[in-house]
N, CA, C and O atoms as a GROMACS GRO file, in nm:
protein
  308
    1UNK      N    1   2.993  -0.485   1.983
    1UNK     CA    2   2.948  -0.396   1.879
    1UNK      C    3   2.988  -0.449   1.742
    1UNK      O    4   2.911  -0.465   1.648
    2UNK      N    5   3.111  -0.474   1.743
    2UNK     CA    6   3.133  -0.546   1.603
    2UNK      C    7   3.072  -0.681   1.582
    2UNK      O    8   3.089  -0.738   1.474
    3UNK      N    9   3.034  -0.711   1.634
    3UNK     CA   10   2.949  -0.876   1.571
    3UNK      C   11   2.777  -0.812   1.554
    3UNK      O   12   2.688  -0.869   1.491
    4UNK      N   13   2.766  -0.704   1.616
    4UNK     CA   14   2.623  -0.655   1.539
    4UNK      C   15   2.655  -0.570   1.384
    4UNK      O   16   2.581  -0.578   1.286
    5UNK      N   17   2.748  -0.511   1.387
    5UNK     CA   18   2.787  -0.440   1.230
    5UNK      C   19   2.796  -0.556   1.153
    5UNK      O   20   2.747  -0.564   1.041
    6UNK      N   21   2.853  -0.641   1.206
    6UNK     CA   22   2.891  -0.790   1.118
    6UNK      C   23   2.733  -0.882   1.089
    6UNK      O   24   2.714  -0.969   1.005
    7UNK      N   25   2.653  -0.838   1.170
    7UNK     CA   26   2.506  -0.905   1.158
    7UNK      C   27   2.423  -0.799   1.048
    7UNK      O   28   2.343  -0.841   0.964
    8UNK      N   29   2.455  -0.673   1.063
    8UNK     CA   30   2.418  -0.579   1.006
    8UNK      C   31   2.440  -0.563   0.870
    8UNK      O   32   2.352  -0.530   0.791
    9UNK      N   33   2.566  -0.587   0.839
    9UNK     CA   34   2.607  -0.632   0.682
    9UNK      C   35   2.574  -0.773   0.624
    9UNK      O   36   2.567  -0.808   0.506
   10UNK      N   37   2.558  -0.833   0.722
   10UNK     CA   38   2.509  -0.986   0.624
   10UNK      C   39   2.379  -0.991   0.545
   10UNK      O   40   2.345  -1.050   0.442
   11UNK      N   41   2.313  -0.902   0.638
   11UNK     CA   42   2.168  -0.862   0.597
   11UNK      C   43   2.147  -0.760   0.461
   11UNK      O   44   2.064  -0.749   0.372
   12UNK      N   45   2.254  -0.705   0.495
   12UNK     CA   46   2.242  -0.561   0.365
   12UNK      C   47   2.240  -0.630   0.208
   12UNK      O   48   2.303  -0.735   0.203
   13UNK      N   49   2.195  -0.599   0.116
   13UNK     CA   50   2.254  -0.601  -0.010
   13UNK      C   51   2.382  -0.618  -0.083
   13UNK      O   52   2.439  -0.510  -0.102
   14UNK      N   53   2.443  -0.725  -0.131
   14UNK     CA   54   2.604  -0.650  -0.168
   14UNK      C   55   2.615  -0.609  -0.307
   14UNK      O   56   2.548  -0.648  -0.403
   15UNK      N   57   2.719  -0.516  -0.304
   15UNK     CA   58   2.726  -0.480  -0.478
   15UNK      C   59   2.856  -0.574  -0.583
   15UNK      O   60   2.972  -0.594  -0.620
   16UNK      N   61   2.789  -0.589  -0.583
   16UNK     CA   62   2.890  -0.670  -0.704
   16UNK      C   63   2.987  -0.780  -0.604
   16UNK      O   64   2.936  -0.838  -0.508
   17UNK      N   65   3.078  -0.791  -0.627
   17UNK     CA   66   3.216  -0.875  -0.562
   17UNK      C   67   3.230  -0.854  -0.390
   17UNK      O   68   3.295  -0.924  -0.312
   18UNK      N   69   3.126  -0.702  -0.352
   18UNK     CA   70   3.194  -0.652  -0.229
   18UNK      C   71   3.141  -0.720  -0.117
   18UNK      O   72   3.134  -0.653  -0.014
   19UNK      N   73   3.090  -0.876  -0.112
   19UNK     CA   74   2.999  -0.962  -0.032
   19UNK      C   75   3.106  -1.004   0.088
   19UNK      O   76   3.075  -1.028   0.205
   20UNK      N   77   3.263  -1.007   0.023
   20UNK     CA   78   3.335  -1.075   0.146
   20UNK      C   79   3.428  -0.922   0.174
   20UNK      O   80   3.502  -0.929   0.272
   21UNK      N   81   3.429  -0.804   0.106
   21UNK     CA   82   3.508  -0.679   0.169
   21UNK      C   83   3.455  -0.637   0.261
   21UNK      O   84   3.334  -0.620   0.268
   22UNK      N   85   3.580  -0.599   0.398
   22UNK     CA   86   3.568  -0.582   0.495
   22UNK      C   87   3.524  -0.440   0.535
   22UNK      O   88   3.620  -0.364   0.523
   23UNK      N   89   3.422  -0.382   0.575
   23UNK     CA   90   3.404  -0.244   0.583
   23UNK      C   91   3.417  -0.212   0.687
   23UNK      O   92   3.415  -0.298   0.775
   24UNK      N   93   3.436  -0.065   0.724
   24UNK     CA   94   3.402  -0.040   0.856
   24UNK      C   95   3.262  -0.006   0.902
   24UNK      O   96   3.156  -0.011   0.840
   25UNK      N   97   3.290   0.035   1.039
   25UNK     CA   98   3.160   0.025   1.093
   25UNK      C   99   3.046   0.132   1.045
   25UNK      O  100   2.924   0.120   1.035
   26UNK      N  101   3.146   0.254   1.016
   26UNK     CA  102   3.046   0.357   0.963
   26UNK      C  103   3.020   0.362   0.837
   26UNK      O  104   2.955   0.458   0.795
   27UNK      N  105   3.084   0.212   0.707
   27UNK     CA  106   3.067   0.230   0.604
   27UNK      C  107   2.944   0.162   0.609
   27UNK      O  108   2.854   0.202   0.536
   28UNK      N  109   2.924   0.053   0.692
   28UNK     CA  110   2.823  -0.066   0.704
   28UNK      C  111   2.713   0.051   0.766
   28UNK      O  112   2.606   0.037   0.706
   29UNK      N  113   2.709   0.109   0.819
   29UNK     CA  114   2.598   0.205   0.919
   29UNK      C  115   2.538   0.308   0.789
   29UNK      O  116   2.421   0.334   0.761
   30UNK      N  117   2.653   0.351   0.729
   30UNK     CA  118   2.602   0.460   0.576
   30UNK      C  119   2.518   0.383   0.481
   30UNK      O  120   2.417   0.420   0.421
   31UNK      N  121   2.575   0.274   0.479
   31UNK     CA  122   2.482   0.145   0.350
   31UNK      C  123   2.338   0.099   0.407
   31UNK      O  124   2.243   0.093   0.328
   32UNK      N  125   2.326   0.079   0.492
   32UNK     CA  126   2.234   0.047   0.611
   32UNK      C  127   2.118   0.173   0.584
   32UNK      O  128   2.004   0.137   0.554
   33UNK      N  129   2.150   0.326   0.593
   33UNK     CA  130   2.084   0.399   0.601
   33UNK      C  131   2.030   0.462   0.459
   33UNK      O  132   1.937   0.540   0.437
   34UNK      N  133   2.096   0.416   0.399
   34UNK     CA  134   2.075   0.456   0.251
   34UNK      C  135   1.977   0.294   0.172
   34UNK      O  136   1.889   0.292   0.085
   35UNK      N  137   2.022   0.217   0.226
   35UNK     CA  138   1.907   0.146   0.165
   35UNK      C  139   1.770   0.097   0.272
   35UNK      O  140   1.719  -0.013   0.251
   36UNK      N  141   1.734   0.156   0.347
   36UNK     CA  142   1.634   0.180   0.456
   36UNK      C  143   1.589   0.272   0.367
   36UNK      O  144   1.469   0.270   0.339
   37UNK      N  145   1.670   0.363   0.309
   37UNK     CA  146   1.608   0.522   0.265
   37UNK      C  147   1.526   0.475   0.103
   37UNK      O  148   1.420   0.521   0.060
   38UNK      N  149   1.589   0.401   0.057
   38UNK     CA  150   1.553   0.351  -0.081
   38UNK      C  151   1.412   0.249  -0.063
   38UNK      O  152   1.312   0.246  -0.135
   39UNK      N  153   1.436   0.191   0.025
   39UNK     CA  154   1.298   0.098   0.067
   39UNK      C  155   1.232   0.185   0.135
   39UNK      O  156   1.169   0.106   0.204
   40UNK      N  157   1.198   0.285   0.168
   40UNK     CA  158   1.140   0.338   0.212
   40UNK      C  159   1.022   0.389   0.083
   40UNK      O  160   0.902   0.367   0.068
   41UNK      N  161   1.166   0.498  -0.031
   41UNK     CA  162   1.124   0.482  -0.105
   41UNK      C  163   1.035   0.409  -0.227
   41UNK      O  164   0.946   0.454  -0.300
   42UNK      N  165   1.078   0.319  -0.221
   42UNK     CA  166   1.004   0.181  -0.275
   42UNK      C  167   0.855   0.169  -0.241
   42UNK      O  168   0.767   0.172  -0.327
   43UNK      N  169   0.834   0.154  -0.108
   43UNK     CA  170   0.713   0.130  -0.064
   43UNK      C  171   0.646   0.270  -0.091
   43UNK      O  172   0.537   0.244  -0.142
   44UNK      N  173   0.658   0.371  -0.083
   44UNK     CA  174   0.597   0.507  -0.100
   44UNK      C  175   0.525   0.507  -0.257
   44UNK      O  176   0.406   0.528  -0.283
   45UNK      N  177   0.629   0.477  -0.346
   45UNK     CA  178   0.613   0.422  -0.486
   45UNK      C  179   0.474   0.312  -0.445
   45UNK      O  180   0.356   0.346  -0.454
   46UNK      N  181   0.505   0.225  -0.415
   46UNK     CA  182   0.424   0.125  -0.418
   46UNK      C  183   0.233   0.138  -0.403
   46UNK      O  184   0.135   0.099  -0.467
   47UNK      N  185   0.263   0.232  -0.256
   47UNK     CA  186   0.155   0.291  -0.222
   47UNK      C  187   0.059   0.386  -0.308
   47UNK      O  188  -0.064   0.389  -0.303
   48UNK      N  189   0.146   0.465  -0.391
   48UNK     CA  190   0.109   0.542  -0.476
   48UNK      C  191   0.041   0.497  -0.627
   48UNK      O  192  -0.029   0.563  -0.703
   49UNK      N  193   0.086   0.377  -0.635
   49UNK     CA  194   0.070   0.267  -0.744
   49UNK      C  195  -0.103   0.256  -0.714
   49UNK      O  196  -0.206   0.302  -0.763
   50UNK      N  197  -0.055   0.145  -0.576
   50UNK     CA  198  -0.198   0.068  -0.558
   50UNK      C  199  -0.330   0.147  -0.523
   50UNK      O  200  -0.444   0.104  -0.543
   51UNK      N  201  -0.292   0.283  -0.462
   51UNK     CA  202  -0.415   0.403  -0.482
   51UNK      C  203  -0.446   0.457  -0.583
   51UNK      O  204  -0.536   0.541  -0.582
   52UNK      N  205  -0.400   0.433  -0.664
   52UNK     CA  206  -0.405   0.464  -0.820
   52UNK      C  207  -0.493   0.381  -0.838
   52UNK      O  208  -0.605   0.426  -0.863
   53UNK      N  209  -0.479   0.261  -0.833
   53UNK     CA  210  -0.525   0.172  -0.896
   53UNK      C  211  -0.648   0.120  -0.856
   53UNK      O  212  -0.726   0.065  -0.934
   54UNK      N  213  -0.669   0.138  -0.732
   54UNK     CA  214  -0.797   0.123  -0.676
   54UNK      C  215  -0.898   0.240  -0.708
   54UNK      O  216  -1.018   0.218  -0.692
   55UNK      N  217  -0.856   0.358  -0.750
   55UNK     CA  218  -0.956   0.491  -0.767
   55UNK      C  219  -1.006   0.459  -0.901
   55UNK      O  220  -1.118   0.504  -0.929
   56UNK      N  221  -0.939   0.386  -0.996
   56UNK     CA  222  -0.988   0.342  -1.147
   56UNK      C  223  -1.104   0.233  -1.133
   56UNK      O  224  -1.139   0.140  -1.060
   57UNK      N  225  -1.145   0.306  -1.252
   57UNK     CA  226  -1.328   0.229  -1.227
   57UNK      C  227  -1.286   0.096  -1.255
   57UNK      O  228  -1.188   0.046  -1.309
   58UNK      N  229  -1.437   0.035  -1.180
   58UNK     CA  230  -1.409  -0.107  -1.221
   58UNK      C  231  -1.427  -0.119  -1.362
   58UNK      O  232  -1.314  -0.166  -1.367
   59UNK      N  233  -1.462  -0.120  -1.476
   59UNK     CA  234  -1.442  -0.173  -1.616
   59UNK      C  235  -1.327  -0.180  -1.599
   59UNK      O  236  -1.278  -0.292  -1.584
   60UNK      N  237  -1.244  -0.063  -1.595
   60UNK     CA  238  -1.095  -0.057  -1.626
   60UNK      C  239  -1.019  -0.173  -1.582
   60UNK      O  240  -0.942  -0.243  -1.648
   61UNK      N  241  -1.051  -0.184  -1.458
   61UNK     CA  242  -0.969  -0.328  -1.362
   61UNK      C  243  -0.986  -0.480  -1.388
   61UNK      O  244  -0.997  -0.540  -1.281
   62UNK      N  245  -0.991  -0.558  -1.495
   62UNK     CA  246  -1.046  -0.678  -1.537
   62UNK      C  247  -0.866  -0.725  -1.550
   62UNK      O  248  -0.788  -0.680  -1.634
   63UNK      N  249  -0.838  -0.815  -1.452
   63UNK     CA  250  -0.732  -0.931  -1.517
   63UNK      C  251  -0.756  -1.019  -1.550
   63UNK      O  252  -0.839  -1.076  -1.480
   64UNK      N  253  -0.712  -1.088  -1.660
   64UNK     CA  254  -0.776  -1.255  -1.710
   64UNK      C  255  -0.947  -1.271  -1.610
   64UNK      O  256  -0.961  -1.370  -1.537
   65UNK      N  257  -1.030  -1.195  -1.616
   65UNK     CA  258  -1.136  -1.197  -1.538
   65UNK      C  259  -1.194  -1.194  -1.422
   65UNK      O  260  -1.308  -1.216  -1.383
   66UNK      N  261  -1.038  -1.143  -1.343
   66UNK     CA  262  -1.033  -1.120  -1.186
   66UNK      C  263  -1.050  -0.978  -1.168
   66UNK      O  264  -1.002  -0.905  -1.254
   67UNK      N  265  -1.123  -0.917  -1.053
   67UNK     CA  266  -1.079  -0.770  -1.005
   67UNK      C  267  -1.054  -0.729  -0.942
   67UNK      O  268  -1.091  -0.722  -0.825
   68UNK      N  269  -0.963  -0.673  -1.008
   68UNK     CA  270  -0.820  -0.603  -0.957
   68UNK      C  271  -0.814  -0.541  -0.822
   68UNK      O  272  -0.712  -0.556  -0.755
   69UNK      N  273  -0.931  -0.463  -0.769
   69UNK     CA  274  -0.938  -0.387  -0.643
   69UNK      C  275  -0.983  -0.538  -0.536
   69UNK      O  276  -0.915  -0.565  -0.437
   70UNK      N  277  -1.079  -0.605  -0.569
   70UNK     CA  278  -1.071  -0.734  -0.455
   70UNK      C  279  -0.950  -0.834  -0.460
   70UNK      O  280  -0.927  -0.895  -0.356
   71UNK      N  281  -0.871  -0.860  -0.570
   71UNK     CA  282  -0.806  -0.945  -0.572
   71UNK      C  283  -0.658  -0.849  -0.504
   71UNK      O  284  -0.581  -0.920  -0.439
   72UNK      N  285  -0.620  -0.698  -0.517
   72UNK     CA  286  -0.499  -0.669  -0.435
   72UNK      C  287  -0.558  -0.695  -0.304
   72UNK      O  288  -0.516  -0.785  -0.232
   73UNK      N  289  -0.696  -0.587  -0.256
   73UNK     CA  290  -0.733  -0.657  -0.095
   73UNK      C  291  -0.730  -0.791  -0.018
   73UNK      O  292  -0.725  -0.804   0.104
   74UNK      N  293  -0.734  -0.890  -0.115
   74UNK     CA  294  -0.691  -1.033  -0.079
   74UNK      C  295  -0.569  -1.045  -0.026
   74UNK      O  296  -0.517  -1.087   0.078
   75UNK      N  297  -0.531  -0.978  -0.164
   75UNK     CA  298  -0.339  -1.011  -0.118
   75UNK      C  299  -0.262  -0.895   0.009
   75UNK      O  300  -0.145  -0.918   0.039
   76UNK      N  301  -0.318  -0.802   0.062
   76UNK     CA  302  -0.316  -0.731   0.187
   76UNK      C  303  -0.387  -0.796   0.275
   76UNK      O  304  -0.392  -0.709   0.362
   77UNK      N  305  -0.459  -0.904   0.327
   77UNK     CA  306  -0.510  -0.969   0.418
   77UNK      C  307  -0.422  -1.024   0.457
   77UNK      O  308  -0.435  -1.101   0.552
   0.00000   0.00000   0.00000
């Protein structure tokens, strides 16, 4: 169990200096769940962005002469 908490924190984010402090298992399991919760968030954001952005007419959507609704569908392929 401890060499998966220990796999579990390598993966996580660290804050500041705390990359080599030793946590325990339920501090590593709380950090774990709270930034799952934030990326979660993130992507929800995200989603909310790019439906936005696709409901705007095309005039509106011109980058340097690309558009915007085929060129994000590209980048989701």
């Amino acid at each position: 169990m401890a060499e998966l908490i220990s796999k579990l924190q390598a993966v996580l984010p660290t804050r500041g200096g705390e990359a080599n402090a030793k946590a325990s298992s339920a501090e590593v399991l709380q950090e774990a769940c709270r930034y799952i919760r934030r990326l979660h968030r993130e992507a929800d954001a995200l989603s909310e962005r790019l439906a936005e952005l696709l409901l705007l007419q095309p005039s509106d959507l011109a980058i340097n002469g690309a558009d915007v609704p085929d060129l994000i569908r590209s980048l989701l392929m």
